[in-house]
Amino acid sequence: MLFIFPLIFLTSFFVACREVVKGNLQGILVFFIFGLSMYTTAMSVAFLLGLKDFIPIFQYFKEVLVLSVLFLNIISLQYRPRLHLIDYAILAFLGYTFIYVILPIGEQGFVNRLMAFKSTSFFVVIYFTGRLMDIKAVYVSKYFNFIALLTIAAGCVVLTEVIFNQHLQSKTGFAEYVYYFFNFEPGGDFGLSWTFQSEGGYKRFASFFANPLEHASATLLALAVIIALFNREDNKFKPNGVGMLALGASFLSIVFALSRAPFVSYFVIIYVYALITKKKYITYTVHAILGTGALYFIYLFTAFGVQKGGITEVIMNTIDFSNPSSVGHLLEWAEGLMAMIEKPLGLGLGTSGRVAGSLGENVGGENQYIIIGVQAGIIALFLYLWIYIMLIKTSLKWLPHLHGREKKVCMAVLLIKVGFFIPLLTSEVESSSYISYVNWFLCGLLMSIIMKPQTEQLYPANND
């Protein structure tokens, strides 16, 4: 049965390629959603089945497809699109970080710097793939429904994992694949990696995603998309049967991924949605739940104390940052901040993040912002933060003025960016292909929506 994962990966890729060749460029989203969500699991099973020689080819499917669609978008342009300040900032980030590839900054060789550059800045290519696409050519509801269906599938897998108390990754050859290709040795009590377990011996489940952190972050993206999909023009939330199942599956996923930052962000997304749509009953409910929860845990701590190995210990140690995971985050943050203070222009690409981790020379990882700052300095970090904040601000500004599919995209981008802000503090979210590709493609699509009227004003003769 495990062969189904590489089969889905390959099928989604060839279906996307077929659509792109036919001129239906939106078909790339089929691969983003179904192929990239289970990318690591598909590669692990392929490795297990003895296809390790083909894996390096499979690994570049995503980049080749994105670059191809971007190229087709560019050559099919009838006129030069008018750029937004966010577009210029994103291009500036790409150009600035590319300087760190060319110049011999840091101890990494050119190839490692190039790999780190791709990991850090390829989101720009994905962004402009969406930015140069016409919203009229994208069936938004169709692909948002695909994400809802994917969420249900992820929930079914994680429920199976919980029932049998066994990680899917223990059967897929995950540990062997990661060690062979990325030089990460198995760790933790379950022979996978430390991310698959939590304090107190609790298992953290990843469904068919790369790890529990990616599973949790993907759930945040799914929640934002589900809300945007079923939010009506009058801002009433009316999910159908699939929507209700997807919401239930998302809650199941966020609970059993057992990742603290995404768990908080899950409710932040709901709360922000309630605020922007003026749903007072949701905001009051959230306030009541928070208050009741706080009183309940105060009662637990007062009546029973912090019981060793219990859930109260996990919660208390999280609050006071005394558990190993939180201490690890603090140490990594401190190391990264000190590196930025000592070298404000950065230590060079490949000194922090996923590439550095595979080389065993990581400085201040486990924080997307710090990873960028350590490698390319405070200028690159400022650009990234400015882009991030401006996307939230722009989404808030335009949401009341958009309708239909355009409003769905705007709502999704707003909630995704709000939801990811906290997890970015504790993980390298951009290293997940599925999350990064879907996230930045939608951001580009939103800016295409916003700037299209201004572009058409410049070229009225080309506006049919």
mmCIF file of C-alpha atoms in Angstrom, residues 242-455:
data_model
loop_
_atom_site.group_PDB
_atom_site.id
_atom_site.type_symbol
_atom_site.label_atom_id
_atom_site.label_comp_id
_atom_site.label_asym_id
_atom_site.label_seq_id
_atom_site.Cartn_x
_atom_site.Cartn_y
_atom_site.Cartn_z
ATOM 1 C CA VAL A 242 -16.968 18.486 2.954
ATOM 2 C CA GLY A 243 -16.188 21.727 4.746
ATOM 3 C CA MET A 244 -17.361 20.387 8.093
ATOM 4 C CA LEU A 245 -15.318 17.204 7.634
ATOM 5 C CA ALA A 246 -12.275 19.267 6.665
ATOM 6 C CA LEU A 247 -12.656 21.462 9.750
ATOM 7 C CA GLY A 248 -12.949 18.399 11.962
ATOM 8 C CA ALA A 249 -9.915 16.821 10.301
ATOM 9 C CA SER A 250 -7.916 20.037 10.744
ATOM 10 C CA PHE A 251 -8.665 20.084 14.463
ATOM 11 C CA LEU A 252 -7.708 16.426 14.749
ATOM 12 C CA SER A 253 -4.444 17.178 12.941
ATOM 13 C CA ILE A 254 -3.509 20.198 15.036
ATOM 14 C CA VAL A 255 -4.171 18.281 18.264
ATOM 15 C CA PHE A 256 -2.118 15.195 17.413
ATOM 16 C CA ALA A 257 0.706 17.095 15.712
ATOM 17 C CA LEU A 258 1.220 18.375 19.274
ATOM 18 C CA SER A 259 3.143 21.463 18.180
ATOM 19 C CA ARG A 260 2.653 24.362 20.555
ATOM 20 C CA ALA A 261 3.174 27.387 18.301
ATOM 21 C CA PRO A 262 0.870 26.152 15.494
ATOM 22 C CA PHE A 263 -1.723 25.074 18.071
ATOM 23 C CA VAL A 264 -1.894 28.647 19.387
ATOM 24 C CA SER A 265 -1.928 30.011 15.828
ATOM 25 C CA TYR A 266 -4.856 27.743 14.933
ATOM 26 C CA PHE A 267 -7.066 29.693 17.325
ATOM 27 C CA VAL A 268 -5.421 33.002 16.400
ATOM 28 C CA ILE A 269 -6.603 32.433 12.819
ATOM 29 C CA ILE A 270 -10.169 31.805 14.019
ATOM 30 C CA TYR A 271 -10.009 34.834 16.286
ATOM 31 C CA VAL A 272 -8.674 37.165 13.571
ATOM 32 C CA TYR A 273 -11.332 35.911 11.155
ATOM 33 C CA ALA A 274 -13.974 36.703 13.759
ATOM 34 C CA LEU A 275 -12.547 40.197 14.248
ATOM 35 C CA ILE A 276 -12.393 41.135 10.563
ATOM 36 C CA THR A 277 -15.883 39.768 9.874
ATOM 37 C CA LYS A 278 -17.283 41.204 13.127
ATOM 38 C CA LYS A 279 -18.495 37.862 14.474
ATOM 39 C CA LYS A 280 -18.894 38.827 18.094
ATOM 40 C CA TYR A 281 -20.210 35.445 19.177
ATOM 41 C CA ILE A 282 -16.890 33.878 18.091
ATOM 42 C CA THR A 283 -14.761 36.510 19.805
ATOM 43 C CA TYR A 284 -16.813 36.223 22.987
ATOM 44 C CA THR A 285 -16.570 32.425 22.799
ATOM 45 C CA VAL A 286 -12.797 32.593 22.376
ATOM 46 C CA HIS A 287 -12.542 34.948 25.344
ATOM 47 C CA ALA A 288 -14.716 32.635 27.420
ATOM 48 C CA ILE A 289 -12.687 29.552 26.442
ATOM 49 C CA LEU A 290 -9.399 31.290 27.251
ATOM 50 C CA GLY A 291 -10.717 32.454 30.596
ATOM 51 C CA THR A 292 -12.177 29.055 31.466
ATOM 52 C CA GLY A 293 -9.008 27.306 30.351
ATOM 53 C CA ALA A 294 -6.836 29.582 32.452
ATOM 54 C CA LEU A 295 -8.994 29.002 35.531
ATOM 55 C CA TYR A 296 -8.995 25.247 34.911
ATOM 56 C CA PHE A 297 -5.210 25.011 34.699
ATOM 57 C CA ILE A 298 -4.811 27.233 37.756
ATOM 58 C CA TYR A 299 -7.083 24.764 39.561
ATOM 59 C CA LEU A 300 -5.023 21.798 38.323
ATOM 60 C CA PHE A 301 -1.746 23.345 39.390
ATOM 61 C CA THR A 302 -3.171 24.384 42.767
ATOM 62 C CA ALA A 303 -4.971 21.144 43.555
ATOM 63 C CA PHE A 304 -2.566 18.584 42.127
ATOM 64 C CA GLY A 305 0.655 20.444 41.408
ATOM 65 C CA VAL A 306 2.772 19.773 38.365
ATOM 66 C CA GLN A 307 2.586 15.995 38.079
ATOM 67 C CA LYS A 308 5.676 14.463 36.560
ATOM 68 C CA GLY A 309 4.989 13.068 33.110
ATOM 69 C CA GLY A 310 1.494 14.535 32.982
ATOM 70 C CA ILE A 311 0.030 17.025 30.561
ATOM 71 C CA THR A 312 0.120 19.706 33.278
ATOM 72 C CA GLU A 313 3.903 19.370 33.373
ATOM 73 C CA VAL A 314 4.105 19.877 29.634
ATOM 74 C CA ILE A 315 1.901 22.981 29.800
ATOM 75 C CA MET A 316 3.651 24.504 32.793
ATOM 76 C CA ASN A 317 7.118 23.885 31.390
ATOM 77 C CA THR A 318 6.010 25.444 28.125
ATOM 78 C CA ILE A 319 4.739 28.552 29.878
ATOM 79 C CA ASP A 320 7.947 29.096 31.879
ATOM 80 C CA PHE A 321 10.233 27.957 28.993
ATOM 81 C CA SER A 322 11.818 25.228 31.140
ATOM 82 C CA ASN A 323 11.097 22.208 28.930
ATOM 83 C CA PRO A 324 13.936 20.937 26.699
ATOM 84 C CA SER A 325 12.255 22.074 23.466
ATOM 85 C CA SER A 326 11.684 25.621 24.709
ATOM 86 C CA VAL A 327 15.183 25.817 26.191
ATOM 87 C CA GLY A 328 16.555 24.631 22.865
ATOM 88 C CA HIS A 329 14.656 27.390 21.047
ATOM 89 C CA LEU A 330 15.988 30.022 23.457
ATOM 90 C CA LEU A 331 19.566 28.833 23.028
ATOM 91 C CA GLU A 332 19.249 28.816 19.239
ATOM 92 C CA TRP A 333 17.697 32.294 19.263
ATOM 93 C CA ALA A 334 20.422 33.640 21.537
ATOM 94 C CA GLU A 335 23.147 32.142 19.341
ATOM 95 C CA GLY A 336 21.557 33.577 16.213
ATOM 96 C CA LEU A 337 21.037 37.033 17.706
ATOM 97 C CA MET A 338 24.637 37.142 18.936
ATOM 98 C CA ALA A 339 25.819 36.171 15.456
ATOM 99 C CA MET A 340 23.765 39.017 13.933
ATOM 100 C CA ILE A 341 25.138 41.501 16.460
ATOM 101 C CA GLU A 342 28.713 40.443 15.720
ATOM 102 C CA LYS A 343 28.169 40.212 11.950
ATOM 103 C CA PRO A 344 25.244 42.507 11.014
ATOM 104 C CA LEU A 345 25.831 41.821 7.303
ATOM 105 C CA GLY A 346 25.589 38.079 7.873
ATOM 106 C CA LEU A 347 27.866 35.070 8.118
ATOM 107 C CA GLY A 348 27.106 33.929 4.583
ATOM 108 C CA LEU A 349 24.635 31.586 2.951
ATOM 109 C CA GLY A 350 24.644 28.040 4.297
ATOM 110 C CA THR A 351 25.564 29.017 7.867
ATOM 111 C CA SER A 352 22.046 28.609 9.249
ATOM 112 C CA GLY A 353 18.931 26.628 8.433
ATOM 113 C CA ARG A 354 18.333 23.348 6.671
ATOM 114 C CA VAL A 355 21.435 23.336 4.465
ATOM 115 C CA ALA A 356 23.680 24.252 7.391
ATOM 116 C CA GLY A 357 22.038 21.542 9.503
ATOM 117 C CA SER A 358 22.825 18.888 6.915
ATOM 118 C CA LEU A 359 26.443 20.059 6.972
ATOM 119 C CA GLY A 360 26.535 19.946 10.788
ATOM 120 C CA GLU A 361 27.431 23.636 11.055
ATOM 121 C CA ASN A 362 24.144 25.287 11.969
ATOM 122 C CA VAL A 363 24.145 28.679 13.709
ATOM 123 C CA GLY A 364 20.913 29.860 15.312
ATOM 124 C CA GLY A 365 18.355 27.741 13.486
ATOM 125 C CA GLU A 366 14.725 26.975 14.443
ATOM 126 C CA ASN A 367 13.574 30.510 13.638
ATOM 127 C CA GLN A 368 12.847 31.606 10.059
ATOM 128 C CA TYR A 369 13.648 35.248 10.782
ATOM 129 C CA ILE A 370 16.939 34.518 12.537
ATOM 130 C CA ILE A 371 17.954 32.007 9.851
ATOM 131 C CA ILE A 372 17.663 34.763 7.234
ATOM 132 C CA GLY A 373 19.411 37.327 9.451
ATOM 133 C CA VAL A 374 22.328 35.039 10.305
ATOM 134 C CA GLN A 375 22.965 34.170 6.656
ATOM 135 C CA ALA A 376 22.356 37.455 4.832
ATOM 136 C CA GLY A 377 22.316 40.037 7.631
ATOM 137 C CA ILE A 378 19.867 42.532 8.973
ATOM 138 C CA ILE A 379 19.140 44.127 5.582
ATOM 139 C CA ALA A 380 17.768 40.856 4.206
ATOM 140 C CA LEU A 381 15.881 40.268 7.461
ATOM 141 C CA PHE A 382 14.361 43.758 7.278
ATOM 142 C CA LEU A 383 13.242 43.159 3.673
ATOM 143 C CA TYR A 384 11.654 39.821 4.562
ATOM 144 C CA LEU A 385 9.811 41.276 7.559
ATOM 145 C CA TRP A 386 8.704 44.313 5.561
ATOM 146 C CA ILE A 387 7.318 42.079 2.795
ATOM 147 C CA TYR A 388 5.528 39.934 5.360
ATOM 148 C CA ILE A 389 3.943 42.864 7.202
ATOM 149 C CA MET A 390 2.980 44.671 4.010
ATOM 150 C CA LEU A 391 1.205 41.586 2.689
ATOM 151 C CA ILE A 392 -0.907 41.502 5.852
ATOM 152 C CA LYS A 393 -1.567 45.236 5.668
ATOM 153 C CA THR A 394 -2.432 45.096 1.955
ATOM 154 C CA SER A 395 -4.765 42.131 2.482
ATOM 155 C CA LEU A 396 -6.596 43.972 5.255
ATOM 156 C CA LYS A 397 -6.923 47.068 3.077
ATOM 157 C CA TRP A 398 -8.341 45.276 0.030
ATOM 158 C CA LEU A 399 -10.497 42.605 1.654
ATOM 159 C CA PRO A 400 -13.626 44.832 1.969
ATOM 160 C CA HIS A 401 -13.346 45.862 -1.699
ATOM 161 C CA LEU A 402 -12.983 42.438 -3.334
ATOM 162 C CA HIS A 403 -15.627 39.886 -4.242
ATOM 163 C CA GLY A 404 -15.934 36.291 -5.407
ATOM 164 C CA ARG A 405 -12.742 34.382 -6.104
ATOM 165 C CA GLU A 406 -10.670 37.516 -5.540
ATOM 166 C CA LYS A 407 -12.004 37.876 -2.014
ATOM 167 C CA LYS A 408 -11.303 34.198 -1.315
ATOM 168 C CA VAL A 409 -7.661 34.616 -2.303
ATOM 169 C CA CYS A 410 -7.326 37.788 -0.231
ATOM 170 C CA MET A 411 -8.909 36.184 2.838
ATOM 171 C CA ALA A 412 -6.700 33.104 2.520
ATOM 172 C CA VAL A 413 -3.489 35.142 2.212
ATOM 173 C CA LEU A 414 -4.410 37.310 5.188
ATOM 174 C CA LEU A 415 -5.173 34.358 7.463
ATOM 175 C CA ILE A 416 -2.153 32.353 6.282
ATOM 176 C CA LYS A 417 0.225 35.213 7.004
ATOM 177 C CA VAL A 418 -1.346 35.889 10.395
ATOM 178 C CA GLY A 419 -1.282 32.184 11.227
ATOM 179 C CA PHE A 420 2.344 31.621 10.257
ATOM 180 C CA PHE A 421 3.811 34.544 12.178
ATOM 181 C CA ILE A 422 4.245 32.621 15.454
ATOM 182 C CA PRO A 423 5.378 29.279 13.943
ATOM 183 C CA LEU A 424 8.065 31.162 12.002
ATOM 184 C CA LEU A 425 9.594 31.972 15.393
ATOM 185 C CA THR A 426 10.137 28.303 16.196
ATOM 186 C CA SER A 427 10.792 26.612 12.846
ATOM 187 C CA GLU A 428 12.010 27.082 9.278
ATOM 188 C CA VAL A 429 8.558 27.015 7.710
ATOM 189 C CA GLU A 430 9.877 28.105 4.296
ATOM 190 C CA SER A 431 11.805 24.807 4.035
ATOM 191 C CA SER A 432 8.518 22.972 3.494
ATOM 192 C CA SER A 433 7.882 22.851 -0.260
ATOM 193 C CA TYR A 434 4.118 22.394 0.088
ATOM 194 C CA ILE A 435 3.620 25.266 2.505
ATOM 195 C CA SER A 436 6.014 27.670 0.814
ATOM 196 C CA TYR A 437 4.788 26.995 -2.720
ATOM 197 C CA VAL A 438 1.071 27.299 -1.973
ATOM 198 C CA ASN A 439 1.586 30.261 0.353
ATOM 199 C CA TRP A 440 3.702 32.387 -2.002
ATOM 200 C CA PHE A 441 1.771 31.437 -5.126
ATOM 201 C CA LEU A 442 -1.388 32.783 -3.468
ATOM 202 C CA CYS A 443 0.497 35.923 -2.383
ATOM 203 C CA GLY A 444 1.545 36.514 -5.987
ATOM 204 C CA LEU A 445 -1.989 35.867 -7.195
ATOM 205 C CA LEU A 446 -3.324 38.422 -4.699
ATOM 206 C CA MET A 447 -0.933 41.105 -5.933
ATOM 207 C CA SER A 448 -1.936 40.271 -9.512
ATOM 208 C CA ILE A 449 -5.557 40.901 -8.509
ATOM 209 C CA ILE A 450 -4.746 44.208 -6.830
ATOM 210 C CA MET A 451 -2.529 45.594 -9.598
ATOM 211 C CA LYS A 452 -4.520 44.427 -12.613
ATOM 212 C CA PRO A 453 -6.826 47.508 -12.778
ATOM 213 C CA GLN A 454 -3.828 49.859 -12.659
ATOM 214 C CA THR A 455 -2.045 47.900 -15.382
#
